[in-house]
CSV table of C-alpha atoms in Angstrom, one decimal:
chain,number,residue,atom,x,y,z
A,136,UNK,CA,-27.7,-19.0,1.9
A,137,UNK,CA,-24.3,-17.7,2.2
A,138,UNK,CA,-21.4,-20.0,1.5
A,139,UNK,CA,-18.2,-19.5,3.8
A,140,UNK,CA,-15.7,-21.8,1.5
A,141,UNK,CA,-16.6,-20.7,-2.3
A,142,UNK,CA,-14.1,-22.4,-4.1
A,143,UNK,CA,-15.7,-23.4,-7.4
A,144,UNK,CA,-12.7,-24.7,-8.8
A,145,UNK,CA,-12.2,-27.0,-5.5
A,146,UNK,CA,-16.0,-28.8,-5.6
A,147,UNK,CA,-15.8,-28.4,-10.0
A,148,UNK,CA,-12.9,-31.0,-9.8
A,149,UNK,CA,-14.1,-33.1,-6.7
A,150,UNK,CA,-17.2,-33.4,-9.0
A,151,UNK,CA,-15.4,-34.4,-11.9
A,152,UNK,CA,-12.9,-37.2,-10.1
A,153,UNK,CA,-16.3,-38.7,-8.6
A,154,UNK,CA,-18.0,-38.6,-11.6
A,155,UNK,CA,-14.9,-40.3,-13.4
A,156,UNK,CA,-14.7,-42.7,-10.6
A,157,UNK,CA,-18.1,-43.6,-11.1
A,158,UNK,CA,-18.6,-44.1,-14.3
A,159,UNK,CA,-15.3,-46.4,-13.8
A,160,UNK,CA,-17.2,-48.6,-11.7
A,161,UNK,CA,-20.8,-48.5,-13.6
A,162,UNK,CA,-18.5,-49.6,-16.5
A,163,UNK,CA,-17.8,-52.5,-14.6
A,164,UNK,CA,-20.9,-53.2,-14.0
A,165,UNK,CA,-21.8,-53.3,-17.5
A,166,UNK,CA,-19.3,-55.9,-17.7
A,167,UNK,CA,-20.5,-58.0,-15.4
A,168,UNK,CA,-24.4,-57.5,-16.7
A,169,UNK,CA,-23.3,-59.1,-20.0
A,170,UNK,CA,-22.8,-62.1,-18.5
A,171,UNK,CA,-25.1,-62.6,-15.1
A,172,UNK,CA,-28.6,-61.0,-15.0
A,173,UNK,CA,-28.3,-57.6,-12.7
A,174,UNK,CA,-31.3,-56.1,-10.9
A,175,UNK,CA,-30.9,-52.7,-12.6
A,176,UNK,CA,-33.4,-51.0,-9.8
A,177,UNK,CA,-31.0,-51.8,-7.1
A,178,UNK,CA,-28.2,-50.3,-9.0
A,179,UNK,CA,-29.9,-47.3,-9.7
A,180,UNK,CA,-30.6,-47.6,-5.5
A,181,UNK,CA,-27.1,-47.9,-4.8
A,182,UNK,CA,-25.7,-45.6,-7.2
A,183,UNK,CA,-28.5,-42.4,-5.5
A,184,UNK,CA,-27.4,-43.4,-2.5
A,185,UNK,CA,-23.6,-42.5,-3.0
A,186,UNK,CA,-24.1,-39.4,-5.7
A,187,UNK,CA,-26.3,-38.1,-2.3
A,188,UNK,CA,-24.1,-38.1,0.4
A,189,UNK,CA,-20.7,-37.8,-2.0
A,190,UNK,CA,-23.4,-34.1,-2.4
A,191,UNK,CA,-23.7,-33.7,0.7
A,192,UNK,CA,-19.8,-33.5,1.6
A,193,UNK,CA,-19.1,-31.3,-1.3
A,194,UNK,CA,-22.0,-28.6,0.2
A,195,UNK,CA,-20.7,-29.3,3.8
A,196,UNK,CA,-16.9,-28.7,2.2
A,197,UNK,CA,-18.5,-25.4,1.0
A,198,UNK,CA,-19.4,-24.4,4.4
A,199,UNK,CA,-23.2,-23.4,3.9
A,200,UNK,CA,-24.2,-20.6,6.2
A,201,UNK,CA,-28.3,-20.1,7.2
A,202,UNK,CA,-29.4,-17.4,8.8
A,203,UNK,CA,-27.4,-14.4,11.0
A,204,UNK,CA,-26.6,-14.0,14.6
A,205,UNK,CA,-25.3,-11.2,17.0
A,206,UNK,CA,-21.8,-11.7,17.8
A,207,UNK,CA,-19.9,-9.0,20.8
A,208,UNK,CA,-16.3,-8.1,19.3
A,209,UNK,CA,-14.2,-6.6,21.9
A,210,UNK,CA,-12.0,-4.0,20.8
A,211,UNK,CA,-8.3,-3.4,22.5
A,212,UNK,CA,-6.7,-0.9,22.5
A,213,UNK,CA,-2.5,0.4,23.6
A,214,UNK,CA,-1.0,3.7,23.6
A,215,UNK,CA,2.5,4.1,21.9
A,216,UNK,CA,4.7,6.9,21.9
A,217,UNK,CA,7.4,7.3,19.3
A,218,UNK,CA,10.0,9.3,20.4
A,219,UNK,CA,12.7,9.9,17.5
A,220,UNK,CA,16.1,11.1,17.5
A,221,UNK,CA,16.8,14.4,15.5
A,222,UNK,CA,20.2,15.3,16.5
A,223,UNK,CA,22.7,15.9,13.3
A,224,UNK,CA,23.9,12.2,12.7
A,225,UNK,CA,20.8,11.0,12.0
A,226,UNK,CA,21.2,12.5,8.3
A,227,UNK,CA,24.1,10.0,7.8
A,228,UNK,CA,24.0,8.2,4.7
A,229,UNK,CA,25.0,4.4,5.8
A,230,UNK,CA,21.1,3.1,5.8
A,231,UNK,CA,20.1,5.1,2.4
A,232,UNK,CA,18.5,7.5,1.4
A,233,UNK,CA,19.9,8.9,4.7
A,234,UNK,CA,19.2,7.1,8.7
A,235,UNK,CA,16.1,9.5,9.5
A,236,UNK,CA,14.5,9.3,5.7
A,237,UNK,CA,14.3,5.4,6.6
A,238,UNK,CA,12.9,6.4,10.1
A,239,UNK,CA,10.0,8.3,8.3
A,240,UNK,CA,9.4,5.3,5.8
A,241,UNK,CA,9.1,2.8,8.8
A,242,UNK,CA,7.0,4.9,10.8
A,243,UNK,CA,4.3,5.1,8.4
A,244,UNK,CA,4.4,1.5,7.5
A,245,UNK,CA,4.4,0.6,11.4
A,246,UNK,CA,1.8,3.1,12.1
A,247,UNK,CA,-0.6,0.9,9.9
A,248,UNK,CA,-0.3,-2.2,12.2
A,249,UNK,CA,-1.6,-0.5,14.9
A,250,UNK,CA,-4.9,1.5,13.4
A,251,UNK,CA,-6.6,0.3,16.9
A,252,UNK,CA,-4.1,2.4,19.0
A,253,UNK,CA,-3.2,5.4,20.2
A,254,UNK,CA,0.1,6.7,18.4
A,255,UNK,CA,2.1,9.4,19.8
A,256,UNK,CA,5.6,11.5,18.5
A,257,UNK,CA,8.0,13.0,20.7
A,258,UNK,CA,11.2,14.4,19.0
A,259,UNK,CA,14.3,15.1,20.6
A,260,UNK,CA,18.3,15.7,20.5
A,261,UNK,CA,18.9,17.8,23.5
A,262,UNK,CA,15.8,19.1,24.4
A,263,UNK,CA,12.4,17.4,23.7
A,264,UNK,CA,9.0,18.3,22.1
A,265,UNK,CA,5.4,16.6,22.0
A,266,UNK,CA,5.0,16.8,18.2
A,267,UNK,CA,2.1,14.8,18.1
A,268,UNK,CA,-0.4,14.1,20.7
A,269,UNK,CA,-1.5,10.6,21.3
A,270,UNK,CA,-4.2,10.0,18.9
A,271,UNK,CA,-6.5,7.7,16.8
A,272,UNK,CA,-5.8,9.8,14.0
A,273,UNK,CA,-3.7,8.2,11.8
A,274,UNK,CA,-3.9,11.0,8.8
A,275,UNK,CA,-2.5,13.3,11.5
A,276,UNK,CA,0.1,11.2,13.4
A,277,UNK,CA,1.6,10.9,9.4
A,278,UNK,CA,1.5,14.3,8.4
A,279,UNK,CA,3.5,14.5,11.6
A,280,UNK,CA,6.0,12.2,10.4
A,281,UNK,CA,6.1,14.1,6.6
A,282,UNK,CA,7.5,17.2,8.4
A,283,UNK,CA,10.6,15.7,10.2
A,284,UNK,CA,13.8,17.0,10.1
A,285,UNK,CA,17.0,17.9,12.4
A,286,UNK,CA,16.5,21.5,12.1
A,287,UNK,CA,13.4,21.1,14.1
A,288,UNK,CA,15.4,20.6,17.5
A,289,UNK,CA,18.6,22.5,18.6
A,290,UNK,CA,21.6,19.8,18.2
A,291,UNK,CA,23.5,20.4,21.3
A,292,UNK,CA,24.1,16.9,22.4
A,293,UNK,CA,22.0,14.2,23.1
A,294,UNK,CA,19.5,14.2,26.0
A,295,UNK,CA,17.7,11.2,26.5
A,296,UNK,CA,16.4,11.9,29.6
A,297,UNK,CA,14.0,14.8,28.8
A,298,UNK,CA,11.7,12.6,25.6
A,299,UNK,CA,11.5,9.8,28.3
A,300,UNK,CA,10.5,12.3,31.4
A,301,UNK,CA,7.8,14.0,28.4
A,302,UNK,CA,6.8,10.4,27.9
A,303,UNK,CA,5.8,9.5,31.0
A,304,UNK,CA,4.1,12.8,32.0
A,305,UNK,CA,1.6,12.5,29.3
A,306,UNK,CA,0.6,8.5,30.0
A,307,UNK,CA,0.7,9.7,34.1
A,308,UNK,CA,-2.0,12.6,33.2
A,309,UNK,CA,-3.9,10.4,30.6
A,310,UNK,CA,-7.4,10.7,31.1
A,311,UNK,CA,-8.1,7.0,30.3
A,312,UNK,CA,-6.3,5.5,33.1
A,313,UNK,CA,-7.9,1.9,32.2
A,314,UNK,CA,-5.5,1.9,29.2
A,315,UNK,CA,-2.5,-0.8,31.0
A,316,UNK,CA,-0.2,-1.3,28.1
A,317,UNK,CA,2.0,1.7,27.3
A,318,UNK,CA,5.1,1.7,25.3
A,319,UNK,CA,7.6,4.1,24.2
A,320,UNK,CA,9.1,3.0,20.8
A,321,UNK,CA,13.1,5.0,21.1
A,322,UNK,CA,14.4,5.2,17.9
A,323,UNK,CA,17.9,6.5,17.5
A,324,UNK,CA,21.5,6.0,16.2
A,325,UNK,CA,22.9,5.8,20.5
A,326,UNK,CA,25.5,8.2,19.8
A,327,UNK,CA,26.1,10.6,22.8
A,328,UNK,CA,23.6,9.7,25.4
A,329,UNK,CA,25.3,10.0,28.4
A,330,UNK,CA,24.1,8.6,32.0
A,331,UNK,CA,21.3,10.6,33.1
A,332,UNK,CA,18.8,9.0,31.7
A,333,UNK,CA,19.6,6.2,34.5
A,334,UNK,CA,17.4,7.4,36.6
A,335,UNK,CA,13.9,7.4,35.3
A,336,UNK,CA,14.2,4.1,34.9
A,337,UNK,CA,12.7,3.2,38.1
A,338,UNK,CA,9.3,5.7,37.8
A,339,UNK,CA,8.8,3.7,34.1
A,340,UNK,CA,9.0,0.8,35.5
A,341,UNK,CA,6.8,1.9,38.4
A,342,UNK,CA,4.6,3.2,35.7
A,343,UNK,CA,4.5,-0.1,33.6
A,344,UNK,CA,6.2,1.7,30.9
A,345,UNK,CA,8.0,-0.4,28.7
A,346,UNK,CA,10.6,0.7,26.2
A,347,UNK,CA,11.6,-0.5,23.0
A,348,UNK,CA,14.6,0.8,21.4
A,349,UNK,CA,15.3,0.4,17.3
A,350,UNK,CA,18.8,1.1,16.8
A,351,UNK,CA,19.5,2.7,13.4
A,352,UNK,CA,23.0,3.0,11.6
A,353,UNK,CA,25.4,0.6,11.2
A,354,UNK,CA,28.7,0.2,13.1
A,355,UNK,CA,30.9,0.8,10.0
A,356,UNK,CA,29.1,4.0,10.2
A,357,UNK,CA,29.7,6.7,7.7
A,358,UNK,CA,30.5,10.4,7.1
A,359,UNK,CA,27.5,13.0,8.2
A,360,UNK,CA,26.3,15.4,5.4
A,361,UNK,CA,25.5,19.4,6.4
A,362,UNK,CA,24.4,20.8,2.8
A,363,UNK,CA,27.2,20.8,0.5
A,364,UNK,CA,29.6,19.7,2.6
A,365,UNK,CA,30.3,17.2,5.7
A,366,UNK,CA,30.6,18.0,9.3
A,367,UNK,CA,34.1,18.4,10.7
A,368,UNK,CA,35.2,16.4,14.1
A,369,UNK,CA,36.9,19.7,15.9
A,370,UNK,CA,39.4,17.0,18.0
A,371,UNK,CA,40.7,16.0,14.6
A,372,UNK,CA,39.9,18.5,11.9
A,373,UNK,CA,38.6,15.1,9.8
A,374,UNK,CA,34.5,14.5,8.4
A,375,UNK,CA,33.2,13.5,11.6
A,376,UNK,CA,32.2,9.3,11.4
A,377,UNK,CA,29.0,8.3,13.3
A,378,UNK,CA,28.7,4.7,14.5
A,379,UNK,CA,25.3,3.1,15.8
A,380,UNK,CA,26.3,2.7,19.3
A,381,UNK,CA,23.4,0.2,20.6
A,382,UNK,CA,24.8,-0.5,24.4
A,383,UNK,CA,22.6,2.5,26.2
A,384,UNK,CA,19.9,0.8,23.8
A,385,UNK,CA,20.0,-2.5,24.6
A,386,UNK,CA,20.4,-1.2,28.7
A,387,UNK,CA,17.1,0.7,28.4
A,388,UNK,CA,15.3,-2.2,26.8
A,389,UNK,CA,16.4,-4.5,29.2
A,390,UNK,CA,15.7,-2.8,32.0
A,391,UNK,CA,12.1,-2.1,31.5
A,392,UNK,CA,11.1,-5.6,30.1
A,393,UNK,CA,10.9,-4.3,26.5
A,394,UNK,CA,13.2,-5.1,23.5
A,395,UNK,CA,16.0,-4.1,21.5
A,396,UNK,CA,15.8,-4.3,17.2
A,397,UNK,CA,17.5,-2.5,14.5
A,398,UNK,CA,17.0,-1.5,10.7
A,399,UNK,CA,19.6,-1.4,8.3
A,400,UNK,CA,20.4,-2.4,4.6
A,401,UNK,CA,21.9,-5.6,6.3
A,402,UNK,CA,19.2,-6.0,9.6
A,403,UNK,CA,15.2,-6.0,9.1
A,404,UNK,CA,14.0,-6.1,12.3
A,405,UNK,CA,10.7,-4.1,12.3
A,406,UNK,CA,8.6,-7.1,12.2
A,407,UNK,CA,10.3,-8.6,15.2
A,408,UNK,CA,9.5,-4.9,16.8
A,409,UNK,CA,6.1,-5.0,15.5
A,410,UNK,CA,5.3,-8.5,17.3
A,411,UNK,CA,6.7,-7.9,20.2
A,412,UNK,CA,4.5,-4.8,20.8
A,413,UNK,CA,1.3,-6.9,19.8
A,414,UNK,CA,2.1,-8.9,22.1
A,415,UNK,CA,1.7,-6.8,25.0
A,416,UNK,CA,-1.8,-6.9,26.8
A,417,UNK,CA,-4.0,-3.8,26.0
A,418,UNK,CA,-7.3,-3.1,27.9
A,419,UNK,CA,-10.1,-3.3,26.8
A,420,UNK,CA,-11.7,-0.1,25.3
A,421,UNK,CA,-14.9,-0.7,24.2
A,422,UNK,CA,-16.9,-3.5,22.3
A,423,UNK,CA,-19.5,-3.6,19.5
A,424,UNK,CA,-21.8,-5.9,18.2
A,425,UNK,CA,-21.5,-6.9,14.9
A,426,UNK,CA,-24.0,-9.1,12.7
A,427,UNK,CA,-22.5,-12.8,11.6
A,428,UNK,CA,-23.7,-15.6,9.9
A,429,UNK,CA,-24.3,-18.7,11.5
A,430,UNK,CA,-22.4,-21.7,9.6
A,431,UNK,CA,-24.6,-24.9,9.6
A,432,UNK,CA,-22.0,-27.2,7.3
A,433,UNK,CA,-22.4,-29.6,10.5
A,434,UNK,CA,-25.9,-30.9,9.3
A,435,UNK,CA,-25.2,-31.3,6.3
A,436,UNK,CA,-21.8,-33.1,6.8
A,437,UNK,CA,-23.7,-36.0,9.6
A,438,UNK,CA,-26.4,-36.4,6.7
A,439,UNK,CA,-23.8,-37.2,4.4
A,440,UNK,CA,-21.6,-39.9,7.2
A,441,UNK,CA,-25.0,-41.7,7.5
A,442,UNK,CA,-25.6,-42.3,4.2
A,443,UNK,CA,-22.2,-43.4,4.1
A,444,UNK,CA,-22.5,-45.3,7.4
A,445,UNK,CA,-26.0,-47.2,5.4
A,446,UNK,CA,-24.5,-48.0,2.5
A,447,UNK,CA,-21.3,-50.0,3.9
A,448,UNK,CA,-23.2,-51.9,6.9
A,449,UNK,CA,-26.4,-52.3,4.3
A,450,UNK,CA,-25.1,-53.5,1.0
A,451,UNK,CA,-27.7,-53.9,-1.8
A,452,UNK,CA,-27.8,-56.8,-3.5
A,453,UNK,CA,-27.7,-55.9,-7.4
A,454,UNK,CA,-26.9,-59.8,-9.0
A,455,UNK,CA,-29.1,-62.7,-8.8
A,456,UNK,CA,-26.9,-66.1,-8.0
């Protein structure tokens, strides 16, 4: 027998409070049998009767499980493509230890909320690369994520537009079409976008593409390191500031149905992103059968509200008038 509910401790002091009770009340009965005559065999009736089914509750409680049965578990499944932002202001220092260093930490931690999916990186500043296919593989999608950094893209400018076309290219020549929840997760500081990414938005929503963007930086923003020194805004010979700019963001989000967070050392949204792509429907990619035991605390819990149910409509008689 295999108990669902172990919790010694739970039916140790339910056992004791009865017994306490219980000896309260066959005290009182000792009372009472120094001064009228008391039919002791009815008492010891009465008092079986209740330490039975009070037994009862406490194995029903413990949720007693008999045998095993064959149970179908359906397993879901969504592919997600990452696409970070590696252009030169993402090594600014206003979310410590620098923005993309807290990109990497987040990655791997949101990586393990979705071990059922497929997880995919693209990387990008003004052009775009498929660093990671979309893949089970969770070893590989974090080595992956170990080996970022804004050398590996030329830092030209910011174009948005070629990670999202590279996106939806690889979910259009998937070759498991049944999959109906895709997602790009953007991931950037905003800065420098520009307005041609306008007009994919149309084919992703065709496509059923939703995008959610995490906007990381702050807007008191900060100064943006290049080795020993900081890089220099030309228009004004000054360290160049860099300010999370979230409006292009919050736009893309919107527009495709997805949803807009951000991380800093003041903002925690991750969780908030996390749910919100659980919450989209994935299809179904397989089941399994898996062995489970059959919980049979029912039986032993209408025993125990009959025995109950005799002794308050059947009281024994345990004094002689």
């Amino acid at each position: 027998m295999i108990w669902a509910y172990p919790d010694g401790k739970l039916i140790f002091w339910l056992a004791i409070i009865f017994a306490l009770l219980y000896a309260i009340y066959l005290y009182r009965f000792y009372l009472i049998n120094k001064r009228l005559k008391v039919k002791k065999t009815r008492l010891f009736l009465k008092m079986t009767l209740r330490v039975s089914y009070f037994i009862l509750f406490l194995i029903a409680l413990s949720g007693p499980s008999v045998g095993t049965s064959m149970k179908e578990v359906k397993e879901e499944g969504k592919d997600i493509f990452f696409v970070v932002d590696l252009s030169q202001s993402m090594n600014a220092t206003d979310i410590g230890p620098t923005r993309l260093q807290r990109v990497k930490f987040e990655l791997k931690n949101m990586a393990k909320q979705f071990a059922g999916d497929r997880l995919g990186l693209i990387i990008f500043s003004s052009e775009a690369f498929m660093q990671c296919p979309l893949t089970f593989d969770q070893n590989v999608f974090n080595l992956h994520i170990d080996g970022l950094n804004t050398s590996l893209v030329p830092n030209q400018g910011t174009d948005l537009l070629a990670p999202l076309q590279l996106a939806k290219d690889k979910f259009t020549s998937d070759e498991r079409p049944e999959m109906n929840s895709k997602s790009i997760v953007l991931i950037s500081d905003g800065e420098d976008f520009g307005d041609n990414f306008r007009s994919i938005i149309g084919e992703l929503n065709d496509k059923g593409i939703k995008i959610f963007s995490l906007g990381v930086g702050t807007t008191q923003g900060s100064t943006i390191p290049r080795g020993n020194s900081l890089i220099i805004d030309p228009k004004t010979n000054q360290p160049a500031i860099t300010r999370l700019e979230a409006s292009n963001l919050k736009y893309l989000a919107a527009q495709t149905e997805g949803g807009y967070f951000e991380i800093s050392d003041e903002n925690q949204e991750i969780p908030d992103l996390i749910a919100a792509i659980e919450r989209q429907e994935g299809a179904i990619t397989g089941s399994r059968m898996v062995e489970a035991s059959a919980n049979k605390y029912f039986y032993f819990l209408l025993a125990a509200l009959g025995l109950a149910l005799l002794d308050m409509i059947l009281p024994l008689r345990t004094i002689n008038l």
